[in-house]
Coordinates of C-alpha atoms in Angstrom, one line a residue:
Chain A
X1 CA 77.5 85.1 99.0
X2 CA 80.3 84.9 96.5
X3 CA 79.6 84.7 92.8
X4 CA 80.9 81.2 92.6
X5 CA 78.8 80.0 95.5
X6 CA 75.7 81.6 93.9
X7 CA 76.3 79.9 90.6
X8 CA 76.9 76.6 92.2
X9 CA 73.8 76.9 94.3
X10 CA 71.7 78.0 91.3
X11 CA 72.8 74.9 89.4
X12 CA 71.9 72.7 92.3
X13 CA 68.5 74.3 92.7
X14 CA 67.7 74.0 89.0
X15 CA 68.7 70.3 89.1
X16 CA 66.5 69.7 92.1
X17 CA 63.6 71.6 90.6
X18 CA 63.9 69.7 87.4
X19 CA 63.9 66.4 89.3
X20 CA 60.8 67.3 91.3
X21 CA 59.1 68.5 88.1
X22 CA 59.7 65.2 86.3
X23 CA 59.0 63.0 89.3
X24 CA 55.8 64.7 89.9
X25 CA 54.4 63.5 86.6
X26 CA 54.7 59.9 87.8
X27 CA 52.7 60.5 91.0
X28 CA 49.1 59.8 90.3
X29 CA 46.6 62.4 91.6
X30 CA 43.4 60.9 92.8
X31 CA 41.3 63.9 91.5
X32 CA 40.5 63.6 87.8
X33 CA 40.5 67.3 87.2
X34 CA 42.8 68.7 84.5
X35 CA 45.5 70.9 86.1
X36 CA 45.3 69.5 89.7
X37 CA 48.9 68.6 90.8
X38 CA 51.2 68.8 93.7
X39 CA 53.5 71.5 92.5
X40 CA 56.5 70.0 94.2
X41 CA 58.9 72.2 92.1
X42 CA 57.4 75.2 93.8
X43 CA 59.4 74.2 96.9
X44 CA 62.5 75.2 95.0
X45 CA 61.0 78.3 93.5
X46 CA 60.0 79.7 96.9
X47 CA 63.3 78.7 98.5
X48 CA 65.2 80.5 95.7
X49 CA 63.1 83.6 96.2
X50 CA 64.0 83.6 99.9
X51 CA 67.6 82.8 99.6
X52 CA 68.7 84.3 96.3
X53 CA 66.1 86.7 95.0
X54 CA 63.7 87.5 92.2
X55 CA 65.9 87.3 89.1
X56 CA 67.4 83.9 90.2
X57 CA 63.9 82.5 90.9
X58 CA 62.7 83.5 87.5
X59 CA 65.8 81.9 85.9
X60 CA 65.2 78.7 87.9
X61 CA 61.5 78.6 86.7
X62 CA 62.3 79.2 83.1
X63 CA 65.2 76.7 82.9
X64 CA 63.2 74.1 84.9
X65 CA 60.1 74.3 82.7
X66 CA 62.1 74.3 79.5
X67 CA 64.2 71.3 80.4
X68 CA 61.1 69.6 82.0
X69 CA 59.2 69.9 78.7
X70 CA 62.2 68.3 76.9
X71 CA 62.1 65.4 79.3
X72 CA 58.4 64.9 79.2
X73 CA 55.5 66.8 77.8
X74 CA 56.4 68.8 74.7
X75 CA 56.2 72.3 73.3
X76 CA 52.6 72.9 74.3
X77 CA 53.3 71.9 77.9
X78 CA 56.2 74.3 78.1
X79 CA 54.1 77.4 77.3
X80 CA 51.6 76.1 79.7
X81 CA 53.8 75.6 82.7
X82 CA 56.2 78.5 82.1
X83 CA 53.4 81.1 82.2
X84 CA 51.8 79.5 85.3
X85 CA 55.2 79.3 86.9
X86 CA 56.2 82.8 86.2
X87 CA 52.9 84.2 87.4
X88 CA 53.2 82.3 90.6
X89 CA 56.8 83.4 91.1
X90 CA 55.9 87.1 90.6
X91 CA 53.1 86.9 93.1
X92 CA 55.2 85.0 95.7
X93 CA 58.0 87.4 95.3
X94 CA 55.8 90.5 95.8
X95 CA 54.2 89.0 98.9
X96 CA 57.6 87.9 100.3
X97 CA 59.4 91.1 99.5
X98 CA 56.9 93.8 100.5
X99 CA 54.4 92.0 102.8
X100 CA 56.5 89.5 104.7
X101 CA 55.3 91.1 107.9
X102 CA 51.7 90.0 107.1
X103 CA 52.1 86.6 105.5
X104 CA 53.6 83.4 106.8
X105 CA 55.5 81.2 104.3
X106 CA 52.6 78.7 103.9
X107 CA 50.3 81.5 102.9
X108 CA 52.8 82.9 100.4
X109 CA 53.1 79.4 98.9
X110 CA 49.3 79.1 98.8
X111 CA 49.0 82.4 96.9
X112 CA 51.7 81.1 94.5
X113 CA 49.8 77.8 93.9
X114 CA 46.5 79.6 93.3
X115 CA 48.2 82.1 91.0
X116 CA 49.8 79.2 89.1
X117 CA 46.5 77.4 88.6
X118 CA 44.7 80.6 87.5
X119 CA 47.6 81.4 85.1
X120 CA 47.4 77.9 83.6
X121 CA 43.7 78.0 83.1
X122 CA 44.1 81.4 81.4
X123 CA 46.8 80.0 79.0
X124 CA 44.9 76.8 78.3
X125 CA 41.6 78.6 77.5
X126 CA 43.6 81.0 75.3
X127 CA 45.2 78.1 73.4
X128 CA 41.9 76.3 72.7
X129 CA 39.9 79.6 72.6
X130 CA 37.2 78.3 75.0
X131 CA 36.2 80.0 78.2
X132 CA 34.4 76.9 79.5
X133 CA 37.7 75.8 81.0
X134 CA 37.1 78.2 83.9
X135 CA 34.5 75.7 85.0
X136 CA 37.2 74.0 87.0
X137 CA 38.5 77.2 88.6
X138 CA 36.9 76.7 92.0
X139 CA 38.2 73.1 92.3
X140 CA 41.7 74.3 91.2
X141 CA 41.7 77.1 93.8
X142 CA 40.8 74.6 96.5
X143 CA 43.5 72.2 95.3
X144 CA 45.9 75.1 95.2
X145 CA 45.2 76.0 98.8
X146 CA 45.7 72.4 100.0
X147 CA 48.9 71.6 98.0
X148 CA 50.2 75.1 98.5
X149 CA 49.9 74.8 102.3
X150 CA 52.0 71.6 102.5
X151 CA 54.5 72.9 100.0
X152 CA 54.9 76.0 102.1
X153 CA 55.3 73.9 105.2
X154 CA 58.1 72.0 103.5
X155 CA 59.9 75.3 102.7
X156 CA 59.4 76.6 106.2
X157 CA 60.9 73.5 107.8
X158 CA 63.7 73.2 105.3
X159 CA 64.7 76.9 105.5
X160 CA 66.5 77.0 108.9
X161 CA 68.7 73.9 108.5
X162 CA 69.5 74.8 104.9
X163 CA 70.6 78.3 105.9
X164 CA 73.0 76.7 108.5
X165 CA 74.3 74.2 105.9
X166 CA 74.8 77.0 103.3
X167 CA 76.3 79.3 106.0
X168 CA 74.0 82.1 105.1
X169 CA 73.7 84.8 107.8
Chain B
X1 CA 54.3 73.1 116.3
X2 CA 55.7 76.5 117.2
X3 CA 56.7 76.9 113.6
X4 CA 53.1 77.2 112.6
X5 CA 52.9 80.8 113.8
X6 CA 50.2 82.6 111.8
X7 CA 50.3 86.2 110.8
X8 CA 47.6 88.7 110.1
X9 CA 47.6 88.3 106.4
X10 CA 47.0 84.6 106.6
X11 CA 43.3 85.4 106.4
X12 CA 44.1 85.5 102.7
X13 CA 43.5 81.8 102.7
X14 CA 39.9 82.3 103.9
X15 CA 39.6 84.8 101.1
X16 CA 40.7 82.2 98.5
X17 CA 38.3 79.7 99.9
X18 CA 35.5 82.2 99.8
X19 CA 36.2 82.9 96.1
X20 CA 36.2 79.2 95.4
X21 CA 32.8 78.8 97.2
X22 CA 31.3 81.7 95.3
X23 CA 32.6 80.2 92.1
X24 CA 31.0 77.0 93.0
X25 CA 27.6 78.6 93.6
X26 CA 28.0 80.6 90.4
X27 CA 28.6 77.3 88.4
X28 CA 24.9 76.4 88.6
X29 CA 24.0 79.9 87.5
X30 CA 26.4 80.1 84.5
X31 CA 25.9 76.5 83.5
X32 CA 22.4 75.5 84.6
X33 CA 21.5 71.8 84.5
X34 CA 19.0 71.1 81.8
X35 CA 17.4 68.4 79.8
X36 CA 18.4 67.7 76.2
X37 CA 22.1 68.3 76.7
X38 CA 24.4 68.4 73.8
X39 CA 28.1 67.7 73.7
X40 CA 30.1 70.1 71.6
X41 CA 33.4 69.0 70.2
X42 CA 35.7 71.9 69.2
X43 CA 39.0 71.6 67.4
X44 CA 41.3 74.6 67.4
X45 CA 38.4 77.0 68.4
X46 CA 36.1 75.8 65.7
X47 CA 33.0 73.7 66.4
X48 CA 33.6 70.3 64.8
X49 CA 30.4 68.4 65.9
X50 CA 27.4 68.7 68.2
X51 CA 26.0 65.5 69.5
X52 CA 22.9 65.2 71.7
X53 CA 23.8 63.0 74.6
X54 CA 20.5 62.5 76.4
X55 CA 19.0 60.2 73.8
X56 CA 21.7 58.8 71.7
X57 CA 22.9 55.3 71.9
X58 CA 26.6 54.4 72.2
X59 CA 28.5 56.2 69.5
X60 CA 32.2 56.1 68.7
X61 CA 34.0 58.8 67.0
X62 CA 37.5 58.6 65.8
X63 CA 38.7 62.0 64.7
X64 CA 41.8 62.5 62.6
X65 CA 43.7 65.6 63.6
X66 CA 46.7 67.4 62.0
X67 CA 50.1 65.8 62.2
X68 CA 48.9 62.2 62.3
X69 CA 47.2 62.6 65.6
X70 CA 43.9 61.0 66.5
X71 CA 41.4 61.3 69.2
X72 CA 38.9 58.5 70.0
X73 CA 35.7 59.9 71.6
X74 CA 32.9 57.6 73.0
X75 CA 29.3 58.9 73.5
X76 CA 27.2 56.9 75.9
X77 CA 23.8 57.7 77.3
X78 CA 24.1 60.9 79.3
X79 CA 27.9 61.0 79.1
X80 CA 30.8 61.4 76.8
X81 CA 34.5 60.5 77.4
X82 CA 37.8 60.3 75.5
X83 CA 38.7 56.7 75.1
X84 CA 42.1 57.2 73.6
X85 CA 44.2 60.0 72.2
X86 CA 47.6 60.4 70.7
X87 CA 49.0 63.0 73.0
X88 CA 51.8 62.7 75.5
X89 CA 50.0 63.7 78.7
X90 CA 46.7 61.7 78.4
X91 CA 45.0 64.3 80.6
X92 CA 41.9 64.0 78.4
X93 CA 41.6 60.3 79.1
X94 CA 42.1 60.7 82.9
X95 CA 39.4 63.3 83.0
X96 CA 36.9 60.5 82.5
X97 CA 33.3 60.8 81.5
X98 CA 31.5 64.2 81.7
X99 CA 27.8 64.7 81.9
X100 CA 26.9 68.1 83.4
X101 CA 26.7 71.4 81.5
X102 CA 29.9 73.3 81.7
X103 CA 32.1 70.2 82.4
X104 CA 34.7 69.8 79.7
X105 CA 37.5 67.6 78.5
X106 CA 40.6 69.3 77.2
X107 CA 43.3 67.9 75.1
X108 CA 45.7 70.7 75.0
X109 CA 48.4 69.3 72.7
X110 CA 45.7 68.6 70.0
X111 CA 43.7 71.7 70.9
X112 CA 40.5 69.7 71.3
X113 CA 37.8 70.6 73.7
X114 CA 34.7 68.5 74.4
X115 CA 32.1 70.3 76.6
X116 CA 28.5 69.9 77.5
X117 CA 26.0 72.6 76.9
X118 CA 22.2 73.0 77.1
X119 CA 20.0 73.0 74.0
X120 CA 19.6 76.8 74.1
X121 CA 23.3 77.3 73.9
X122 CA 23.6 77.0 70.2
X123 CA 24.9 80.5 70.2
X124 CA 27.6 79.2 72.4
X125 CA 30.1 81.5 70.7
X126 CA 29.1 84.2 73.2
X127 CA 31.0 82.1 75.7
X128 CA 34.1 81.6 73.6
X129 CA 36.5 84.1 72.2

Protein backbone atom coordinates (compact mmCIF):
# COMPACT_ATOMS: atom_id res chain seq x y z
CA UNK A 1 0.00 0.00 0.00
CA UNK A 2 1.21 3.49 -0.77
CA UNK A 3 1.74 5.95 2.05
CA UNK A 4 -1.12 8.16 0.90
CA UNK A 5 -3.46 5.22 0.79
CA UNK A 6 -2.46 4.12 4.29
CA UNK A 7 -3.02 7.59 5.72
CA UNK A 8 -6.40 7.91 4.03
CA UNK A 9 -7.45 4.47 5.22
CA UNK A 10 -6.30 5.25 8.77
CA UNK A 11 -8.39 8.42 8.78
CA UNK A 12 -11.44 6.50 7.62
CA UNK A 13 -10.90 3.76 10.17
CA UNK A 14 -10.52 6.23 13.03
CA UNK A 15 -13.68 8.04 11.94
CA UNK A 16 -15.62 4.79 11.80
CA UNK A 17 -14.26 3.58 15.14
CA UNK A 18 -15.21 6.90 16.73
CA UNK A 19 -18.73 6.75 15.28
CA UNK A 20 -19.21 3.21 16.60
CA UNK A 21 -17.73 4.21 19.97
CA UNK A 22 -20.17 7.11 20.34
CA UNK A 23 -23.23 5.32 18.92
CA UNK A 24 -22.65 2.41 21.27
CA UNK A 25 -23.34 4.61 24.27
CA UNK A 26 -26.90 5.13 23.03
CA UNK A 27 -27.64 1.43 22.66
CA UNK A 28 -29.13 0.20 25.92
CA UNK A 29 -27.71 -3.06 27.24
CA UNK A 30 -30.33 -5.18 29.03
CA UNK A 31 -27.87 -6.49 31.63
CA UNK A 32 -27.37 -4.01 34.46
CA UNK A 33 -23.77 -4.88 35.17
CA UNK A 34 -21.19 -2.10 35.01
CA UNK A 35 -18.82 -2.68 32.10
CA UNK A 36 -21.04 -4.88 29.96
CA UNK A 37 -21.13 -3.47 26.45
CA UNK A 38 -21.13 -4.48 22.83
CA UNK A 39 -17.63 -3.31 21.94
CA UNK A 40 -18.58 -2.34 18.40
CA UNK A 41 -15.43 -0.27 17.94
CA UNK A 42 -13.47 -3.49 18.33
CA UNK A 43 -14.57 -4.37 14.77
CA UNK A 44 -12.37 -1.57 13.51
CA UNK A 45 -9.48 -2.42 15.86
CA UNK A 46 -9.35 -6.03 14.72
CA UNK A 47 -9.74 -5.01 11.08
CA UNK A 48 -6.85 -2.55 11.43
CA UNK A 49 -4.65 -5.24 13.00
CA UNK A 50 -5.31 -7.53 10.05
CA UNK A 51 -5.05 -4.98 7.23
CA UNK A 52 -2.47 -2.48 8.50
CA UNK A 53 -0.65 -3.80 11.55
CA UNK A 54 0.10 -3.27 15.21
CA UNK A 55 1.27 0.35 15.35
CA UNK A 56 -1.67 1.52 13.26
CA UNK A 57 -4.14 -0.38 15.45
CA UNK A 58 -2.68 1.16 18.61
CA UNK A 59 -2.97 4.58 16.99
CA UNK A 60 -6.62 3.96 16.05
CA UNK A 61 -7.44 2.87 19.62
CA UNK A 62 -5.73 5.83 21.29
CA UNK A 63 -7.20 8.46 18.97
CA UNK A 64 -10.64 6.85 19.09
CA UNK A 65 -10.82 6.67 22.89
CA UNK A 66 -9.39 10.18 23.26
CA UNK A 67 -11.90 11.73 20.86
CA UNK A 68 -14.64 9.49 22.25
CA UNK A 69 -14.10 10.84 25.75
CA UNK A 70 -14.34 14.39 24.38
CA UNK A 71 -17.66 13.63 22.72
CA UNK A 72 -19.13 11.78 25.69
CA UNK A 73 -17.75 10.59 28.98
CA UNK A 74 -14.94 12.73 30.27
CA UNK A 75 -11.39 12.36 31.50
CA UNK A 76 -12.07 9.40 33.80
CA UNK A 77 -13.69 7.43 31.01
CA UNK A 78 -10.66 8.06 28.77
CA UNK A 79 -8.20 6.38 31.13
CA UNK A 80 -10.72 3.64 31.61
CA UNK A 81 -11.35 2.77 27.98
CA UNK A 82 -7.85 3.44 26.66
CA UNK A 83 -6.23 0.89 28.94
CA UNK A 84 -8.87 -1.75 28.24
CA UNK A 85 -8.57 -0.99 24.52
CA UNK A 86 -4.77 -1.16 24.43
CA UNK A 87 -4.68 -4.38 26.44
CA UNK A 88 -7.18 -5.99 24.09
CA UNK A 89 -5.28 -4.75 21.01
CA UNK A 90 -2.01 -6.23 22.27
CA UNK A 91 -3.66 -9.60 22.98
CA UNK A 92 -5.45 -9.72 19.62
CA UNK A 93 -2.29 -8.74 17.75
CA UNK A 94 -0.21 -11.44 19.44
CA UNK A 95 -2.83 -14.09 18.71
CA UNK A 96 -3.21 -12.94 15.12
CA UNK A 97 0.48 -12.50 14.38
CA UNK A 98 1.95 -15.60 15.98
CA UNK A 99 -0.92 -18.00 16.45
CA UNK A 100 -3.14 -17.36 13.45
CA UNK A 101 -2.82 -21.04 12.50
CA UNK A 102 -4.57 -22.02 15.72
CA UNK A 103 -7.25 -19.38 16.22
CA UNK A 104 -10.13 -18.34 14.01
CA UNK A 105 -11.04 -14.65 13.85
CA UNK A 106 -14.06 -14.91 16.20
CA UNK A 107 -11.84 -16.52 18.84
CA UNK A 108 -9.23 -13.78 18.49
CA UNK A 109 -12.01 -11.25 18.90
CA UNK A 110 -13.33 -13.07 21.98
CA UNK A 111 -9.86 -13.06 23.55
CA UNK A 112 -9.71 -9.33 22.85
CA UNK A 113 -13.11 -8.67 24.41
CA UNK A 114 -12.26 -10.67 27.53
CA UNK A 115 -8.90 -8.90 27.81
CA UNK A 116 -10.67 -5.57 27.44
CA UNK A 117 -13.08 -6.37 30.26
CA UNK A 118 -10.33 -7.62 32.57
CA UNK A 119 -8.26 -4.52 31.83
CA UNK A 120 -11.22 -2.28 32.59
CA UNK A 121 -11.97 -3.94 35.92
CA UNK A 122 -8.30 -3.67 36.86
CA UNK A 123 -8.22 0.06 36.06
CA UNK A 124 -11.55 0.71 37.77
CA UNK A 125 -10.59 -1.12 40.95
CA UNK A 126 -7.29 0.75 40.93
CA UNK A 127 -9.05 4.12 40.56
CA UNK A 128 -11.43 3.50 43.45
CA UNK A 129 -8.93 1.29 45.40
CA UNK A 130 -11.46 -1.47 45.94
CA UNK A 131 -10.97 -5.08 44.89
CA UNK A 132 -14.66 -5.90 45.32
CA UNK A 133 -15.14 -4.84 41.72
CA UNK A 134 -13.83 -8.23 40.63
CA UNK A 135 -17.16 -9.61 41.82
CA UNK A 136 -18.48 -8.96 38.32
CA UNK A 137 -15.55 -10.61 36.52
CA UNK A 138 -17.32 -13.93 35.72
CA UNK A 139 -20.29 -12.08 34.26
CA UNK A 140 -17.96 -9.82 32.27
CA UNK A 141 -16.04 -12.80 30.88
CA UNK A 142 -19.30 -14.41 29.73
CA UNK A 143 -20.47 -11.16 28.17
CA UNK A 144 -17.06 -10.79 26.49
CA UNK A 145 -17.37 -14.25 24.98
CA UNK A 146 -20.84 -13.52 23.58
CA UNK A 147 -20.19 -10.02 22.23
CA UNK A 148 -16.67 -10.92 21.09
CA UNK A 149 -18.01 -13.80 19.04
CA UNK A 150 -20.43 -11.65 17.06
CA UNK A 151 -17.88 -8.85 16.66
CA UNK A 152 -15.44 -11.43 15.30
CA UNK A 153 -18.05 -12.75 12.88
CA UNK A 154 -18.64 -9.22 11.64
CA UNK A 155 -14.91 -8.83 10.96
CA UNK A 156 -14.68 -12.21 9.26
CA UNK A 157 -17.58 -11.49 6.92
CA UNK A 158 -16.38 -7.96 6.14
CA UNK A 159 -12.77 -8.91 5.50
CA UNK A 160 -12.97 -10.49 2.07
CA UNK A 161 -15.18 -7.87 0.35
CA UNK A 162 -13.22 -5.05 1.95
CA UNK A 163 -9.93 -6.50 0.72
CA UNK A 164 -11.37 -6.55 -2.79
CA UNK A 165 -12.69 -2.99 -2.50
CA UNK A 166 -9.38 -1.72 -1.12
CA UNK A 167 -7.46 -3.76 -3.73
CA UNK A 168 -5.26 -5.43 -1.17
CA UNK A 169 -3.51 -8.58 -2.43
CA UNK B 1 -21.87 -21.33 6.87
CA UNK B 2 -18.55 -22.47 5.44
CA UNK B 3 -17.03 -19.34 6.91
CA UNK B 4 -17.45 -20.72 10.40
CA UNK B 5 -14.47 -23.01 10.09
CA UNK B 6 -13.04 -23.69 13.50
CA UNK B 7 -9.41 -24.17 14.35
CA UNK B 8 -7.67 -26.10 17.10
CA UNK B 9 -7.10 -23.11 19.34
CA UNK B 10 -10.78 -22.22 19.39
CA UNK B 11 -10.98 -24.43 22.44
CA UNK B 12 -9.75 -21.25 24.15
CA UNK B 13 -13.41 -20.21 24.30
CA UNK B 14 -14.18 -23.21 26.49
CA UNK B 15 -11.24 -22.24 28.67
CA UNK B 16 -12.73 -18.75 29.17
CA UNK B 17 -16.13 -20.20 30.01
CA UNK B 18 -14.47 -22.54 32.49
CA UNK B 19 -12.72 -19.64 34.21
CA UNK B 20 -16.02 -17.77 34.41
CA UNK B 21 -17.72 -20.83 35.90
CA UNK B 22 -14.95 -21.27 38.46
CA UNK B 23 -15.22 -17.60 39.32
CA UNK B 24 -18.93 -17.99 39.82
CA UNK B 25 -18.43 -20.91 42.17
CA UNK B 26 -15.74 -18.96 44.03
CA UNK B 27 -18.09 -16.01 44.52
CA UNK B 28 -19.98 -17.83 47.25
CA UNK B 29 -16.70 -18.72 48.88
CA UNK B 30 -15.16 -15.25 48.81
CA UNK B 31 -18.40 -13.44 49.59
CA UNK B 32 -20.57 -15.87 51.60
CA UNK B 33 -24.22 -14.95 52.06
CA UNK B 34 -24.85 -13.99 55.68
CA UNK B 35 -27.36 -12.37 57.98
CA UNK B 36 -26.84 -8.85 59.30
CA UNK B 37 -25.34 -7.50 56.14
CA UNK B 38 -23.90 -4.03 56.05
CA UNK B 39 -23.53 -1.65 53.17
CA UNK B 40 -20.22 0.16 53.06
CA UNK B 41 -19.92 3.44 51.23
CA UNK B 42 -16.40 4.31 50.21
CA UNK B 43 -15.27 7.57 48.72
CA UNK B 44 -11.84 7.76 47.12
CA UNK B 45 -10.75 4.57 48.90
CA UNK B 46 -11.81 5.79 52.35
CA UNK B 47 -14.76 4.31 54.22
CA UNK B 48 -17.37 7.05 54.43
CA UNK B 49 -20.21 5.24 56.18
CA UNK B 50 -21.35 1.75 57.14
CA UNK B 51 -25.08 1.10 57.21
CA UNK B 52 -26.74 -2.13 58.36
CA UNK B 53 -29.25 -2.97 55.65
CA UNK B 54 -31.07 -5.95 57.16
CA UNK B 55 -32.98 -4.05 59.78
CA UNK B 56 -33.02 -0.44 58.85
CA UNK B 57 -36.01 1.42 57.49
CA UNK B 58 -35.87 3.50 54.39
CA UNK B 59 -32.99 5.93 54.63
CA UNK B 60 -31.92 8.54 52.16
CA UNK B 61 -28.42 9.87 51.98
CA UNK B 62 -27.33 12.78 49.90
CA UNK B 63 -23.57 12.99 49.95
CA UNK B 64 -21.74 16.07 48.77
CA UNK B 65 -18.63 15.28 46.83
CA UNK B 66 -15.75 17.44 45.65
CA UNK B 67 -16.29 19.75 42.65
CA UNK B 68 -20.00 20.31 43.34
CA UNK B 69 -20.90 16.71 42.65
CA UNK B 70 -23.57 14.90 44.57
CA UNK B 71 -24.70 11.33 44.95
CA UNK B 72 -28.11 10.36 46.28
CA UNK B 73 -28.17 6.90 47.88
CA UNK B 74 -31.32 5.19 49.13
CA UNK B 75 -31.24 2.35 51.68
CA UNK B 76 -34.30 0.14 51.82
CA UNK B 77 -34.89 -3.06 53.70
CA UNK B 78 -32.30 -5.56 52.44
CA UNK B 79 -31.10 -3.44 49.56
CA UNK B 80 -29.33 -0.25 48.64
CA UNK B 81 -29.30 1.69 45.40
CA UNK B 82 -28.17 4.94 43.90
CA UNK B 83 -31.15 7.13 43.12
CA UNK B 84 -29.34 9.96 41.42
CA UNK B 85 -25.80 11.10 40.80
CA UNK B 86 -24.14 14.01 39.08
CA UNK B 87 -21.91 12.01 36.81
CA UNK B 88 -22.00 11.82 33.02
CA UNK B 89 -22.43 8.08 32.57
CA UNK B 90 -25.08 7.15 35.18
CA UNK B 91 -23.70 3.62 35.40
CA UNK B 92 -24.29 3.65 39.14
CA UNK B 93 -28.00 4.34 38.68
CA UNK B 94 -28.41 1.68 36.02
CA UNK B 95 -26.75 -0.91 38.25
CA UNK B 96 -29.93 -0.83 40.33
CA UNK B 97 -30.39 -2.22 43.82
CA UNK B 98 -27.82 -4.57 45.35
CA UNK B 99 -28.38 -6.92 48.25
CA UNK B 100 -25.89 -9.80 48.20
CA UNK B 101 -22.43 -9.68 49.79
CA UNK B 102 -19.81 -8.76 47.22
CA UNK B 103 -22.20 -6.95 44.92
CA UNK B 104 -21.23 -3.36 44.41
CA UNK B 105 -22.21 -0.12 42.79
CA UNK B 106 -19.42 1.94 41.29
CA UNK B 107 -19.47 5.57 40.37
CA UNK B 108 -16.14 5.89 38.66
CA UNK B 109 -16.13 9.64 37.88
CA UNK B 110 -16.87 10.41 41.56
CA UNK B 111 -14.74 7.54 42.90
CA UNK B 112 -17.64 6.26 45.00
CA UNK B 113 -18.11 2.56 45.72
CA UNK B 114 -21.07 1.09 47.57
CA UNK B 115 -20.71 -2.57 48.43
CA UNK B 116 -22.31 -5.14 50.68
CA UNK B 117 -20.31 -7.01 53.29
CA UNK B 118 -21.04 -9.37 56.15
CA UNK B 119 -20.84 -8.24 59.77
CA UNK B 120 -17.47 -9.96 60.25
CA UNK B 121 -15.93 -7.94 57.49
CA UNK B 122 -15.25 -4.86 59.54
CA UNK B 123 -11.59 -5.48 58.78
CA UNK B 124 -12.61 -5.17 55.14
CA UNK B 125 -9.37 -3.34 54.43
CA UNK B 126 -7.82 -6.76 53.88
CA UNK B 127 -9.80 -6.86 50.66
CA UNK B 128 -8.93 -3.41 49.45
CA UNK B 129 -5.59 -1.98 48.63
